[in-house]
């Protein structure tokens, strides 16, 4: 399965495992961490979107995706959270597509929160 969870982020997008060929793709799915009390994500939007993102990356032929756990609610709400500052993620869930273009890894698409529940938008991003 092409889902890597939990995914350990590299120092920068340039270090993501995007193959060397032009237009190679890798996805990051930023999600709320699992609550120790409920054994589920603390974020209801993440709980709603996970079945959609899991299905979108369930086949061996689907692109690779790393599921990044952003922490518990207090950690996530901290405005200095590394995912907010370094990766420009301000809502969870956030699914980002990275591609190698002209030798550099660049963000080429993003879906946030309820957009992940839109099957058409999700399919377009992942295809």
PDB file of C-alpha atoms in Angstrom:
ATOM      1  CA  UNK A   1       0.000   0.000   0.000  1.00  0.00           C
ATOM      2  CA  UNK A   2       1.414   3.414  -0.870  1.00  0.00           C
ATOM      3  CA  UNK A   3       0.389   4.987   2.476  1.00  0.00           C
ATOM      4  CA  UNK A   4       3.311   5.638   4.824  1.00  0.00           C
ATOM      5  CA  UNK A   5       2.088   6.295   8.367  1.00  0.00           C
ATOM      6  CA  UNK A   6       3.325   7.882  10.470  1.00  0.00           C
ATOM      7  CA  UNK A   7       5.553   9.710   8.012  1.00  0.00           C
ATOM      8  CA  UNK A   8       8.678  11.458   9.282  1.00  0.00           C
ATOM      9  CA  UNK A   9       9.097  14.744   7.438  1.00  0.00           C
ATOM     10  CA  UNK A  10      12.492  15.641   5.992  1.00  0.00           C
ATOM     11  CA  UNK A  11      14.034  19.068   6.570  1.00  0.00           C
ATOM     12  CA  UNK A  12      12.486  20.522   3.417  1.00  0.00           C
ATOM     13  CA  UNK A  13      10.237  19.668   0.484  1.00  0.00           C
ATOM     14  CA  UNK A  14      13.373  19.272  -1.648  1.00  0.00           C
ATOM     15  CA  UNK A  15      14.200  16.166   0.402  1.00  0.00           C
ATOM     16  CA  UNK A  16      10.845  14.439  -0.150  1.00  0.00           C
ATOM     17  CA  UNK A  17      11.091  11.038  -1.877  1.00  0.00           C
ATOM     18  CA  UNK A  18      10.061  12.363  -5.284  1.00  0.00           C
ATOM     19  CA  UNK A  19      11.739  10.292  -7.982  1.00  0.00           C
ATOM     20  CA  UNK A  20      14.266  11.985 -10.252  1.00  0.00           C
ATOM     21  CA  UNK A  21      12.125  11.937 -13.375  1.00  0.00           C
ATOM     22  CA  UNK A  22      10.200  15.008 -14.492  1.00  0.00           C
ATOM     23  CA  UNK A  23       6.674  15.286 -12.982  1.00  0.00           C
ATOM     24  CA  UNK A  24       7.288  12.558 -10.370  1.00  0.00           C
ATOM     25  CA  UNK A  25       4.692  12.923  -7.583  1.00  0.00           C
ATOM     26  CA  UNK A  26       4.571  12.510  -3.790  1.00  0.00           C
ATOM     27  CA  UNK A  27       1.766  13.520  -1.416  1.00  0.00           C
ATOM     28  CA  UNK A  28       1.714  14.638   2.201  1.00  0.00           C
ATOM     29  CA  UNK A  29      -1.484  14.325   4.220  1.00  0.00           C
ATOM     30  CA  UNK A  30      -1.317  16.442   7.380  1.00  0.00           C
ATOM     31  CA  UNK A  31      -3.709  15.002   9.947  1.00  0.00           C
ATOM     32  CA  UNK A  32      -4.483  15.411  13.638  1.00  0.00           C
ATOM     33  CA  UNK A  33      -2.801  12.897  15.921  1.00  0.00           C
ATOM     34  CA  UNK A  34      -4.626  10.062  17.654  1.00  0.00           C
ATOM     35  CA  UNK A  35      -6.123  10.988  21.022  1.00  0.00           C
ATOM     36  CA  UNK A  36      -4.966   8.593  23.757  1.00  0.00           C
ATOM     37  CA  UNK A  37      -8.418   8.809  25.351  1.00  0.00           C
ATOM     38  CA  UNK A  38     -10.498   7.893  22.280  1.00  0.00           C
ATOM     39  CA  UNK A  39      -7.945   6.094  20.083  1.00  0.00           C
ATOM     40  CA  UNK A  40      -9.192   8.274  17.207  1.00  0.00           C
ATOM     41  CA  UNK A  41      -8.035  11.515  15.684  1.00  0.00           C
ATOM     42  CA  UNK A  42      -9.056  14.404  17.949  1.00  0.00           C
ATOM     43  CA  UNK A  43     -10.251  16.364  14.881  1.00  0.00           C
ATOM     44  CA  UNK A  44     -13.719  15.549  13.483  1.00  0.00           C
ATOM     45  CA  UNK A  45     -12.722  16.861  10.031  1.00  0.00           C
ATOM     46  CA  UNK A  46      -9.819  14.417   9.919  1.00  0.00           C
ATOM     47  CA  UNK A  47     -12.066  11.545  11.028  1.00  0.00           C
ATOM     48  CA  UNK A  48     -14.504  12.434   8.226  1.00  0.00           C
ATOM     49  CA  UNK A  49     -11.808  12.717   5.536  1.00  0.00           C
ATOM     50  CA  UNK A  50      -9.686   9.654   6.357  1.00  0.00           C
ATOM     51  CA  UNK A  51     -11.938   7.124   4.590  1.00  0.00           C
ATOM     52  CA  UNK A  52     -11.681   9.227   1.419  1.00  0.00           C
ATOM     53  CA  UNK A  53      -7.915   9.687   1.524  1.00  0.00           C
ATOM     54  CA  UNK A  54      -7.330   6.069   2.555  1.00  0.00           C
ATOM     55  CA  UNK A  55      -9.371   4.925  -0.461  1.00  0.00           C
ATOM     56  CA  UNK A  56      -7.590   7.330  -2.817  1.00  0.00           C
ATOM     57  CA  UNK A  57      -4.221   5.772  -1.934  1.00  0.00           C
ATOM     58  CA  UNK A  58      -5.249   2.141  -1.347  1.00  0.00           C
ATOM     59  CA  UNK A  59      -4.059   0.552  -4.590  1.00  0.00           C
ATOM     60  CA  UNK A  60      -0.458  -0.487  -5.191  1.00  0.00           C
ATOM     61  CA  UNK A  61      -0.537   1.629  -8.373  1.00  0.00           C
ATOM     62  CA  UNK A  62      -1.632   4.813  -6.573  1.00  0.00           C
ATOM     63  CA  UNK A  63       0.950   7.514  -5.829  1.00  0.00           C
ATOM     64  CA  UNK A  64       2.865   7.444  -2.551  1.00  0.00           C
ATOM     65  CA  UNK A  65       1.544   9.479   0.385  1.00  0.00           C
ATOM     66  CA  UNK A  66       2.980  10.234   3.795  1.00  0.00           C
ATOM     67  CA  UNK A  67       0.505  10.761   6.642  1.00  0.00           C
ATOM     68  CA  UNK A  68       1.983  13.402   8.938  1.00  0.00           C
ATOM     69  CA  UNK A  69       0.568  13.563  12.472  1.00  0.00           C
ATOM     70  CA  UNK A  70       0.609  17.223  13.574  1.00  0.00           C
ATOM     71  CA  UNK A  71       0.234  16.550  17.302  1.00  0.00           C
ATOM     72  CA  UNK A  72      -2.470  16.796  19.917  1.00  0.00           C
ATOM     73  CA  UNK A  73      -4.824  19.780  19.884  1.00  0.00           C
ATOM     74  CA  UNK A  74      -2.736  22.059  22.178  1.00  0.00           C
ATOM     75  CA  UNK A  75       0.403  21.388  20.100  1.00  0.00           C
ATOM     76  CA  UNK A  76      -1.445  21.994  16.842  1.00  0.00           C
ATOM     77  CA  UNK A  77      -3.068  25.222  18.047  1.00  0.00           C
ATOM     78  CA  UNK A  78       0.340  26.685  18.959  1.00  0.00           C
ATOM     79  CA  UNK A  79       1.069  29.292  16.270  1.00  0.00           C
ATOM     80  CA  UNK A  80       4.753  28.315  16.330  1.00  0.00           C
ATOM     81  CA  UNK A  81       3.928  24.703  15.414  1.00  0.00           C
ATOM     82  CA  UNK A  82       6.501  23.520  12.867  1.00  0.00           C
ATOM     83  CA  UNK A  83       3.823  22.412  10.401  1.00  0.00           C
ATOM     84  CA  UNK A  84       2.261  25.872  10.422  1.00  0.00           C
ATOM     85  CA  UNK A  85       5.599  27.693  10.117  1.00  0.00           C
ATOM     86  CA  UNK A  86       7.743  25.470   7.930  1.00  0.00           C
ATOM     87  CA  UNK A  87       5.155  23.635   5.819  1.00  0.00           C
ATOM     88  CA  UNK A  88       2.461  26.353   5.548  1.00  0.00           C
ATOM     89  CA  UNK A  89      -0.292  24.092   6.903  1.00  0.00           C
ATOM     90  CA  UNK A  90      -2.967  25.983   8.826  1.00  0.00           C
ATOM     91  CA  UNK A  91      -5.839  23.469   8.868  1.00  0.00           C
ATOM     92  CA  UNK A  92      -6.173  19.732   9.227  1.00  0.00           C
ATOM     93  CA  UNK A  93      -6.674  17.691   7.241  1.00  0.00           C
ATOM     94  CA  UNK A  94      -4.542  19.128   4.438  1.00  0.00           C
ATOM     95  CA  UNK A  95      -3.444  17.002   1.479  1.00  0.00           C
ATOM     96  CA  UNK A  96      -0.592  18.464  -0.587  1.00  0.00           C
ATOM     97  CA  UNK A  97       0.776  17.215  -3.916  1.00  0.00           C
ATOM     98  CA  UNK A  98       4.486  17.731  -4.610  1.00  0.00           C
ATOM     99  CA  UNK A  99       6.063  17.220  -8.025  1.00  0.00           C
ATOM    100  CA  UNK A 100       9.544  17.443  -9.466  1.00  0.00           C
ATOM    101  CA  UNK A 101       9.477  20.260 -12.007  1.00  0.00           C
ATOM    102  CA  UNK A 102      12.642  21.482 -13.716  1.00  0.00           C
ATOM    103  CA  UNK A 103      14.711  19.558 -11.186  1.00  0.00           C
ATOM    104  CA  UNK A 104      13.030  21.043  -8.104  1.00  0.00           C
ATOM    105  CA  UNK A 105      10.308  19.659  -5.845  1.00  0.00           C
ATOM    106  CA  UNK A 106       7.364  22.068  -5.830  1.00  0.00           C
ATOM    107  CA  UNK A 107       3.860  22.117  -4.379  1.00  0.00           C
ATOM    108  CA  UNK A 108       1.439  21.664  -7.287  1.00  0.00           C
ATOM    109  CA  UNK A 109      -1.876  21.175  -5.525  1.00  0.00           C
ATOM    110  CA  UNK A 110      -3.621  21.246  -2.172  1.00  0.00           C
ATOM    111  CA  UNK A 111      -6.970  20.256  -0.681  1.00  0.00           C
ATOM    112  CA  UNK A 112      -7.999  21.412   2.777  1.00  0.00           C
ATOM    113  CA  UNK A 113     -10.690  20.194   5.185  1.00  0.00           C
ATOM    114  CA  UNK A 114     -14.091  19.733   3.466  1.00  0.00           C
ATOM    115  CA  UNK A 115     -12.536  19.767  -0.025  1.00  0.00           C
ATOM    116  CA  UNK A 116     -11.181  16.311   0.792  1.00  0.00           C
ATOM    117  CA  UNK A 117     -14.764  15.051   1.015  1.00  0.00           C
ATOM    118  CA  UNK A 118     -15.393  16.111  -2.595  1.00  0.00           C
ATOM    119  CA  UNK A 119     -14.645  12.960  -4.592  1.00  0.00           C
ATOM    120  CA  UNK A 120     -14.189  14.883  -7.851  1.00  0.00           C
ATOM    121  CA  UNK A 121     -11.644  17.301  -6.359  1.00  0.00           C
ATOM    122  CA  UNK A 122      -9.790  14.487  -4.618  1.00  0.00           C
ATOM    123  CA  UNK A 123      -9.635  12.373  -7.779  1.00  0.00           C
ATOM    124  CA  UNK A 124      -8.377  15.341  -9.814  1.00  0.00           C
ATOM    125  CA  UNK A 125      -5.628  16.065  -7.291  1.00  0.00           C
ATOM    126  CA  UNK A 126      -4.460  12.458  -7.014  1.00  0.00           C
ATOM    127  CA  UNK A 127      -4.676  11.632 -10.747  1.00  0.00           C
TER     128      UNK A 127
END
